[in-house]
Amino acid sequence: MVGPSPDRLVPCFDSAYPDFSLTKSISARDSEEIIRHVRLSTQPRWWLDDSNAAMLEKFGSLSWAASMQPLIDGSAGLAFPVHAERGRCGLVVFAGGEMSVEQDMLYDIHARCFSLFSSVSRIRPGDVGLTRAISRRELECLKLTANGYTSEEIARLLKLSVHTANQYLTQSAQKLNAVSRMQAVAKALRLGLIE
């Protein structure tokens, strides 16, 4: 499950099963159209990367879903736009090599996706919209902290005063609702803000 930030998809929950991380495979270029779609509609989208005639016929027969450019090369998939309270929206994505879904299943799956997204957004209420609030400099300082650098080393590398480096780290921790730098780093990693 991914939630859109203003210009990219941010992972909220990624099963990575088996050993396949969906959110790492979606580029900003690939996600622009679906982000616009998610903000405006709940119509499911599907894609096929290859010419599998049987899957094309199955997906093409889904009256409510429409085709889109592949989010992930070499896969087929279904993307379900979902919305929750307080204007939160996201996308639940199922991807794989072979997929099959009937029209009545599509409605049931989409309803379950709404329920799942609503539950996740209640559990993590502070995470939505964080990417807008955290500045590039704050993210640089968090990334360097994640790599084990001290405030003095961060200040030297970024040509800042130690006070300014500490201020960036404090502000990013506050924006992430973290009680320490390490918790801020952990939240930033979980949200995909830094790698």
XYZ file of N, CA and C in Angstrom:
585
model
N 0.847 -1.154 0.000
C 0.000 0.000 0.000
C 0.900 1.225 0.000
N 0.577 2.155 -0.824
C 1.354 3.384 -0.887
C 0.423 4.571 -0.774
N 0.922 5.642 -0.203
C 0.143 6.863 -0.078
C 0.832 7.957 -0.855
N 0.123 8.772 -1.606
C 0.782 9.791 -2.402
C 1.185 10.999 -1.576
N 2.386 11.466 -1.809
C 2.794 12.769 -1.317
C 2.530 13.711 -2.482
N 2.870 14.981 -2.406
C 2.546 15.867 -3.519
C 3.114 15.410 -4.864
N 4.281 14.781 -4.886
C 4.881 14.454 -6.173
C 5.398 13.030 -6.296
N 5.134 12.163 -5.307
C 5.599 10.793 -5.423
C 4.789 9.887 -4.522
N 4.978 8.587 -4.694
C 4.304 7.627 -3.844
C 5.215 7.277 -2.679
N 4.663 7.286 -1.491
C 5.417 7.008 -0.284
C 4.871 5.719 0.319
N 5.739 4.746 0.644
C 5.215 3.486 1.183
C 4.606 3.655 2.557
N 3.432 3.081 2.745
C 2.815 3.004 4.061
C 2.942 1.585 4.588
N 2.748 0.645 3.711
C 2.777 -0.755 4.085
C 3.180 -1.519 2.832
N 4.288 -2.230 2.873
C 4.785 -2.955 1.710
C 5.108 -4.366 2.153
N 4.380 -5.326 1.635
C 4.567 -6.695 2.096
C 5.901 -7.277 1.647
N 6.431 -6.843 0.498
C 7.695 -7.346 -0.029
C 7.726 -8.874 -0.041
N 6.639 -9.479 -0.465
C 6.572 -10.936 -0.494
C 6.468 -11.438 -1.901
N 7.182 -12.433 -2.322
C 8.419 -12.897 -1.691
C 9.599 -12.105 -2.252
N 10.272 -11.393 -1.428
C 11.467 -10.606 -1.779
C 11.228 -9.637 -2.923
N 10.094 -8.977 -2.961
C 9.780 -8.045 -4.047
C 9.214 -6.787 -3.430
N 9.996 -5.742 -3.443
C 9.528 -4.496 -2.857
C 8.941 -3.616 -3.949
N 7.648 -3.491 -3.960
C 6.927 -2.741 -4.984
C 7.336 -1.282 -5.024
N 7.409 -0.650 -3.875
C 7.657 0.786 -3.843
C 9.044 1.155 -4.344
N 10.004 0.240 -4.269
C 11.334 0.512 -4.793
C 11.340 0.450 -6.326
N 10.333 -0.190 -6.918
C 10.281 -0.393 -8.368
C 9.518 0.693 -9.109
N 8.812 1.549 -8.394
C 7.993 2.579 -9.026
C 8.782 3.874 -9.085
N 9.013 4.380 -10.278
C 9.745 5.641 -10.410
C 8.768 6.807 -10.364
N 9.298 7.994 -10.113
C 8.453 9.199 -10.078
C 7.766 9.405 -11.417
N 8.475 9.133 -12.513
C 7.901 9.296 -13.853
C 6.696 8.381 -14.023
N 6.821 7.129 -13.560
C 5.733 6.164 -13.710
C 4.539 6.486 -12.839
N 4.755 7.170 -11.745
C 3.673 7.361 -10.788
C 2.906 8.669 -10.953
N 3.365 9.590 -11.777
C 2.696 10.888 -11.913
C 1.230 10.759 -12.297
N 0.950 9.943 -13.296
C -0.430 9.801 -13.777
C -1.323 9.182 -12.717
N -0.824 8.156 -12.032
C -1.670 7.480 -11.043
C -1.883 8.366 -9.818
N -0.914 9.207 -9.473
C -1.098 10.129 -8.349
C -2.221 11.111 -8.661
N -2.219 11.648 -9.889
C -3.315 12.544 -10.284
C -4.654 11.808 -10.226
N -4.660 10.580 -10.716
C -5.890 9.780 -10.736
C -6.407 9.531 -9.317
N -5.514 9.165 -8.395
C -5.909 8.850 -7.015
C -6.566 10.049 -6.342
N -6.080 11.243 -6.631
C -6.648 12.439 -6.010
C -8.066 12.720 -6.499
N -8.390 12.270 -7.724
C -9.659 12.625 -8.344
C -10.689 11.504 -8.425
N -10.254 10.251 -8.303
C -11.158 9.141 -8.585
C -10.838 7.927 -7.722
N -11.794 7.025 -7.638
C -11.552 5.732 -6.994
C -11.635 4.588 -8.000
N -11.669 4.907 -9.279
C -11.748 3.873 -10.308
C -10.466 3.046 -10.312
N -10.572 1.716 -10.187
C -9.378 0.863 -10.232
C -8.698 0.934 -11.604
N -7.418 0.717 -11.614
C -6.625 0.683 -12.853
C -5.900 -0.644 -12.926
N -5.665 -1.126 -14.131
C -4.920 -2.358 -14.344
C -3.864 -2.129 -15.409
N -2.840 -2.995 -15.405
C -1.805 -2.919 -16.435
C -1.277 -4.310 -16.750
N -0.785 -4.442 -17.943
C -0.080 -5.634 -18.419
C 1.170 -5.156 -19.137
N 2.305 -5.736 -18.825
C 3.530 -5.319 -19.486
C 3.786 -6.121 -20.761
N 3.323 -7.340 -20.783
C 3.526 -8.167 -21.976
C 2.194 -8.432 -22.661
N 2.232 -9.162 -23.719
C 1.006 -9.399 -24.504
C 0.383 -10.750 -24.155
N -0.033 -10.943 -22.928
C -0.719 -12.139 -22.489
C -2.191 -12.000 -22.876
N -2.583 -12.702 -23.933
C -3.922 -12.544 -24.493
C -5.016 -12.914 -23.491
N -4.821 -13.983 -22.724
C -5.844 -14.413 -21.769
C -6.036 -13.354 -20.678
N -4.943 -12.800 -20.157
C -5.056 -11.778 -19.119
C -5.618 -10.486 -19.697
N -5.233 -10.157 -20.930
C -5.757 -8.956 -21.573
C -7.274 -9.046 -21.711
N -7.765 -10.236 -22.078
C -9.211 -10.434 -22.203
C -9.901 -10.310 -20.840
N -9.301 -10.919 -19.794
C -9.887 -10.848 -18.443
C -9.924 -9.412 -17.943
N -8.779 -8.726 -18.003
C -8.721 -7.353 -17.513
C -9.588 -6.432 -18.368
N -9.585 -6.635 -19.668
C -10.377 -5.814 -20.568
C -11.869 -5.947 -20.349
N -12.300 -7.083 -19.770
C -13.729 -7.304 -19.530
C -14.207 -6.673 -18.219
N -13.291 -6.127 -17.433
C -13.681 -5.481 -16.175
C -14.309 -4.129 -16.507
N -15.626 -4.026 -16.316
C -16.336 -2.831 -16.782
C -15.985 -1.567 -16.000
N -15.584 -1.691 -14.747
C -15.342 -0.511 -13.942
C -13.874 -0.079 -13.953
N -12.965 -0.998 -14.277
C -11.530 -0.707 -14.248
C -11.054 -0.263 -15.627
N -9.996 0.546 -15.637
C -9.420 1.036 -16.888
C -7.939 0.691 -16.932
N -7.385 0.624 -18.127
C -5.968 0.301 -18.264
C -5.102 1.530 -17.990
N -3.844 1.269 -17.683
C -2.876 2.330 -17.429
C -1.497 1.849 -17.866
N -0.534 2.763 -17.876
C 0.850 2.389 -18.143
C 1.340 1.509 -16.995
N 2.200 0.518 -17.277
C 2.687 -0.349 -16.196
C 3.404 0.441 -15.104
N 3.050 0.150 -13.857
C 3.778 0.733 -12.727
C 5.104 0.013 -12.525
N 5.121 -1.288 -12.834
C 6.305 -2.111 -12.638
C 6.537 -2.902 -13.910
N 7.730 -2.754 -14.486
C 8.046 -3.476 -15.711
C 8.022 -4.985 -15.478
N 7.562 -5.717 -16.495
C 7.562 -7.172 -16.446
C 6.509 -7.765 -15.535
N 5.442 -7.023 -15.256
C 4.413 -7.548 -14.365
C 3.034 -7.154 -14.861
N 2.054 -7.793 -14.268
C 0.663 -7.392 -14.428
C 0.236 -6.852 -13.083
N -0.795 -6.028 -13.052
C -1.197 -5.513 -11.759
C -2.527 -4.819 -11.752
N -3.028 -4.661 -10.542
C -4.256 -3.923 -10.276
C -3.931 -2.877 -9.216
N -4.381 -1.660 -9.450
C -4.157 -0.565 -8.515
C -5.518 -0.023 -8.076
N -5.762 -0.025 -6.781
C -7.040 0.413 -6.228
C -6.866 1.731 -5.475
N -7.333 2.842 -6.036
C -7.306 4.109 -5.293
C -8.237 4.015 -4.083
N -7.781 4.521 -2.957
C -8.564 4.469 -1.730
C -8.494 5.821 -1.028
N -9.529 6.113 -0.263
C -9.612 7.370 0.467
C -10.024 7.063 1.903
N -9.534 7.876 2.833
C -9.887 7.720 4.239
C -10.242 9.091 4.799
N -10.567 9.118 6.082
C -10.969 10.373 6.722
C -9.868 11.421 6.636
N -10.260 12.666 6.815
C -9.381 13.828 6.773
C -8.662 13.995 5.433
N -9.293 13.573 4.356
C -8.754 13.796 3.021
C -7.560 12.929 2.657
N -7.290 11.897 3.420
C -6.163 11.023 3.111
C -6.524 10.118 1.951
N -5.580 9.964 1.036
C -5.817 9.050 -0.075
C -4.550 8.248 -0.329
N -4.723 7.123 -0.980
C -3.606 6.234 -1.239
C -3.938 5.274 -2.359
N -3.119 4.273 -2.471
C -3.237 3.314 -3.560
C -2.851 1.947 -3.025
N -3.726 0.971 -3.179
C -3.397 -0.406 -2.822
C -3.114 -1.117 -4.139
N -1.912 -1.696 -4.236
C -1.447 -2.276 -5.497
C -1.180 -3.762 -5.329
N -1.675 -4.535 -6.276
C -1.376 -5.959 -6.362
C -0.649 -6.163 -7.683
N 0.527 -6.781 -7.639
C 1.298 -6.987 -8.857
C 1.863 -8.399 -8.875
N 2.028 -8.927 -10.068
C 2.590 -10.263 -10.216
C 2.681 -10.646 -11.672
N 3.105 -11.862 -11.922
C 3.240 -12.341 -13.290
C 1.919 -12.770 -13.891
N 1.107 -13.467 -13.126
C -0.195 -13.951 -13.581
C -1.256 -13.504 -12.583
N -2.304 -12.879 -13.080
C -3.392 -12.440 -12.221
C -4.715 -12.712 -12.915
N -5.729 -12.964 -12.100
C -7.060 -13.157 -12.642
C -8.062 -12.632 -11.626
N -9.007 -11.864 -12.109
C -10.037 -11.340 -11.219
C -11.333 -11.184 -12.007
N -12.431 -11.545 -11.374
C -13.756 -11.405 -11.974
C -14.349 -10.067 -11.533
N -15.347 -9.593 -12.261
C -15.967 -8.292 -11.966
C -16.493 -8.215 -10.535
N -17.216 -9.249 -10.060
C -17.763 -9.188 -8.710
C -16.656 -9.222 -7.654
N -15.547 -9.903 -7.950
C -14.409 -9.914 -7.034
C -13.767 -8.531 -6.956
N -13.760 -7.817 -8.071
C -13.154 -6.491 -8.122
C -13.802 -5.565 -7.093
N -15.127 -5.590 -7.009
C -15.839 -4.749 -6.047
C -15.486 -5.139 -4.609
N -15.464 -6.435 -4.339
C -15.163 -6.918 -2.997
C -13.728 -6.562 -2.596
N -12.782 -6.767 -3.495
C -11.381 -6.430 -3.212
C -11.238 -4.937 -2.939
N -11.914 -4.126 -3.757
C -11.803 -2.681 -3.578
C -12.372 -2.250 -2.223
N -13.488 -2.827 -1.832
C -14.078 -2.504 -0.521
C -13.116 -2.886 0.604
N -12.463 -4.027 0.466
C -11.500 -4.451 1.491
C -10.276 -3.541 1.503
N -9.883 -3.039 0.339
C -8.756 -2.104 0.257
C -9.085 -0.808 1.000
N -10.312 -0.307 0.839
C -10.744 0.884 1.572
C -10.649 0.642 3.074
N -11.135 -0.501 3.516
C -11.112 -0.830 4.932
C -9.679 -0.914 5.452
N -8.807 -1.569 4.703
C -7.407 -1.700 5.101
C -6.732 -0.334 5.184
N -6.930 0.492 4.159
C -6.297 1.810 4.148
C -6.805 2.678 5.295
N -8.089 2.603 5.568
C -8.658 3.357 6.671
C -8.026 2.930 7.991
N -7.846 1.631 8.181
C -7.221 1.129 9.407
C -5.773 1.583 9.523
N -5.025 1.486 8.440
C -3.621 1.893 8.467
C -3.499 3.394 8.713
N -4.354 4.189 8.105
C -4.256 5.636 8.297
C -4.613 6.049 9.726
N -5.438 5.253 10.412
C -5.744 5.555 11.816
C -4.581 5.171 12.724
N -3.889 4.099 12.390
C -2.759 3.643 13.202
C -1.603 4.621 13.108
N -1.387 5.190 11.936
C -0.248 6.064 11.705
C -0.727 7.458 11.324
N -1.457 8.146 12.183
C -2.054 9.417 11.795
C -1.059 10.515 11.498
N 0.121 10.498 12.072
C 1.063 11.583 11.863
C 1.918 11.441 10.631
N 1.855 10.300 9.939
C 2.772 10.057 8.833
C 2.365 10.722 7.531
N 1.078 10.958 7.320
C 0.620 11.489 6.044
C 1.029 12.955 5.909
N 1.599 13.294 4.788
C 1.959 14.670 4.511
C 3.303 15.115 5.070
N 4.055 14.207 5.655
C 5.325 14.603 6.251
C 6.341 15.049 5.219
N 6.282 14.473 4.031
C 7.286 14.815 3.027
C 7.203 16.278 2.623
N 6.051 16.917 2.765
C 5.936 18.344 2.444
C 6.607 19.188 3.502
N 6.556 18.731 4.748
C 7.010 19.551 5.856
C 8.521 19.522 6.054
N 9.174 18.432 5.698
C 10.600 18.285 5.961
C 11.407 18.844 4.796
N 12.333 19.744 5.117
C 13.135 20.387 4.065
C 14.244 19.468 3.567
N 14.818 19.846 2.435
C 15.917 19.084 1.844
C 17.094 19.022 2.805
N 17.432 20.144 3.455
C 18.554 20.186 4.400
C 18.302 19.281 5.603
N 17.067 19.278 6.092
C 16.731 18.414 7.220
C 16.892 16.949 6.837
N 16.471 16.604 5.624
C 16.635 15.224 5.156
C 18.108 14.864 4.988
N 18.924 15.799 4.495
C 20.364 15.543 4.368
C 20.969 15.241 5.735
N 20.609 16.038 6.734
C 21.125 15.824 8.086
C 20.662 14.481 8.653
N 19.389 14.117 8.408
C 18.891 12.816 8.862
C 19.627 11.674 8.186
N 19.862 11.804 6.884
C 20.558 10.753 6.144
C 21.977 10.572 6.666
N 22.661 11.663 6.925
C 24.020 11.570 7.465
C 24.004 10.974 8.875
N 23.001 11.322 9.670
C 22.861 10.725 10.998
C 22.646 9.220 10.873
N 21.823 8.812 9.906
C 21.582 7.385 9.675
C 22.867 6.664 9.292
N 23.784 7.381 8.649
C 25.067 6.790 8.251
C 26.118 6.870 9.351
N 25.719 7.334 10.545
C 26.611 7.307 11.696
C 27.428 8.559 11.946
N 27.139 9.630 11.236
C 27.902 10.866 11.428
C 27.413 11.619 12.668
N 28.348 12.282 13.347
C 28.013 13.124 14.493
C 27.587 14.499 13.999
N 27.063 15.311 14.900
C 26.657 16.682 14.537
C 27.838 17.481 13.996
N 29.001 17.319 14.609
C 30.199 18.041 14.166
C 30.582 17.625 12.745
N 30.528 16.321 12.475
C 30.879 15.825 11.139
C 29.853 16.282 10.103
N 28.571 16.273 10.465
C 27.517 16.738 9.561
C 27.731 18.215 9.234
N 28.025 19.005 10.267
C 28.261 20.438 10.066
C 29.431 20.663 9.115
N 30.508 19.913 9.299
C 31.683 20.060 8.435
C 31.359 19.652 6.995
N 30.673 18.510 6.821
C 30.353 18.018 5.480
C 29.407 18.953 4.721
N 28.446 19.533 5.422
C 27.449 20.395 4.776
C 27.803 21.883 4.856
N 28.994 22.173 5.429
C 29.461 23.563 5.566
C 28.446 24.410 6.348
N 28.072 23.873 7.522
C 27.145 24.537 8.425
C 27.821 24.701 9.780
N 27.223 25.493 10.632
C 27.682 25.516 12.018
C 27.084 24.296 12.716
N 27.707 23.885 13.810
C 27.193 22.749 14.570
C 25.785 23.076 15.082
N 25.589 24.325 15.509
C 24.274 24.754 15.985
C 23.213 24.576 14.897
N 23.531 24.981 13.665
C 22.568 24.865 12.560
C 22.280 23.400 12.242
N 23.309 22.558 12.228
C 23.109 21.122 11.980
C 22.193 20.531 13.047
N 22.445 20.882 14.307
C 21.596 20.390 15.398
C 20.168 20.911 15.264
N 20.031 22.152 14.821
C 18.700 22.736 14.634
C 17.919 21.965 13.558
N 18.583 21.638 12.439
C 17.930 20.856 11.382
C 17.481 19.493 11.918
N 18.330 18.861 12.707
C 17.989 17.547 13.255
C 16.835 17.646 14.250
N 16.831 18.683 15.057
C 15.745 18.888 16.012
C 14.423 19.143 15.292
N 14.462 19.990 14.263
C 13.240 20.301 13.508
C 12.695 19.058 12.803
N 13.581 18.257 12.211
C 13.101 17.054 11.519
C 12.504 16.061 12.513
N 13.102 15.945 13.696
C 12.548 15.045 14.715
C 11.161 15.525 15.143
N 10.997 16.831 15.314
C 9.686 17.372 15.686
C 8.655 17.109 14.602
N 9.035 17.314 13.345
C 8.095 17.120 12.232
C 7.694 15.657 12.070
N 8.580 14.742 12.486
C 8.284 13.315 12.412
C 7.659 12.789 13.708
N 7.376 13.688 14.652
C 6.838 13.291 15.962
C 7.726 12.255 16.638
N 9.032 12.479 16.567
C 10.006 11.575 17.161
C 10.553 12.190 18.444
N 10.927 11.330 19.382
C 11.457 11.818 20.655
C 12.975 11.907 20.650
N 13.615 11.353 19.613
C 15.074 11.395 19.521
C 15.487 11.386 18.057
N 16.763 11.662 17.832
C 17.285 11.618 16.461
C 17.167 10.215 15.881
N 17.461 9.224 16.687
C 17.418 7.845 16.190
C 15.991 7.439 15.818
N 15.024 7.860 16.601
C 13.644 7.553 16.245
C 13.254 8.312 14.975
N 13.740 9.537 14.818
C 13.475 10.300 13.591
C 14.073 9.595 12.390
N 15.290 9.087 12.540
C 15.934 8.346 11.450
C 15.117 7.099 11.114
N 14.684 6.370 12.136
C 13.896 5.150 11.907
C 12.593 5.461 11.177
N 11.909 6.532 11.585
C 10.658 6.904 10.918
C 10.914 7.352 9.478
N 11.978 8.117 9.264
C 12.306 8.578 7.916
C 12.631 7.389 7.008
N 13.336 6.411 7.528
C 13.640 5.201 6.746
C 12.360 4.435 6.427
N 11.498 4.274 7.422
C 10.248 3.541 7.227
C 9.356 4.216 6.187
N 9.358 5.550 6.191
C 8.523 6.304 5.250
C 9.149 6.441 3.871
N 10.393 5.996 3.724
C 11.068 6.107 2.435
C 11.584 7.508 2.149
N 11.695 8.336 3.190
C 12.203 9.691 2.996
C 13.715 9.681 2.781
N 14.398 8.723 3.398
C 15.831 8.531 3.205
C 16.084 7.049 2.982
N 17.238 6.751 2.410
C 17.605 5.340 2.170
C 18.884 5.013 2.883
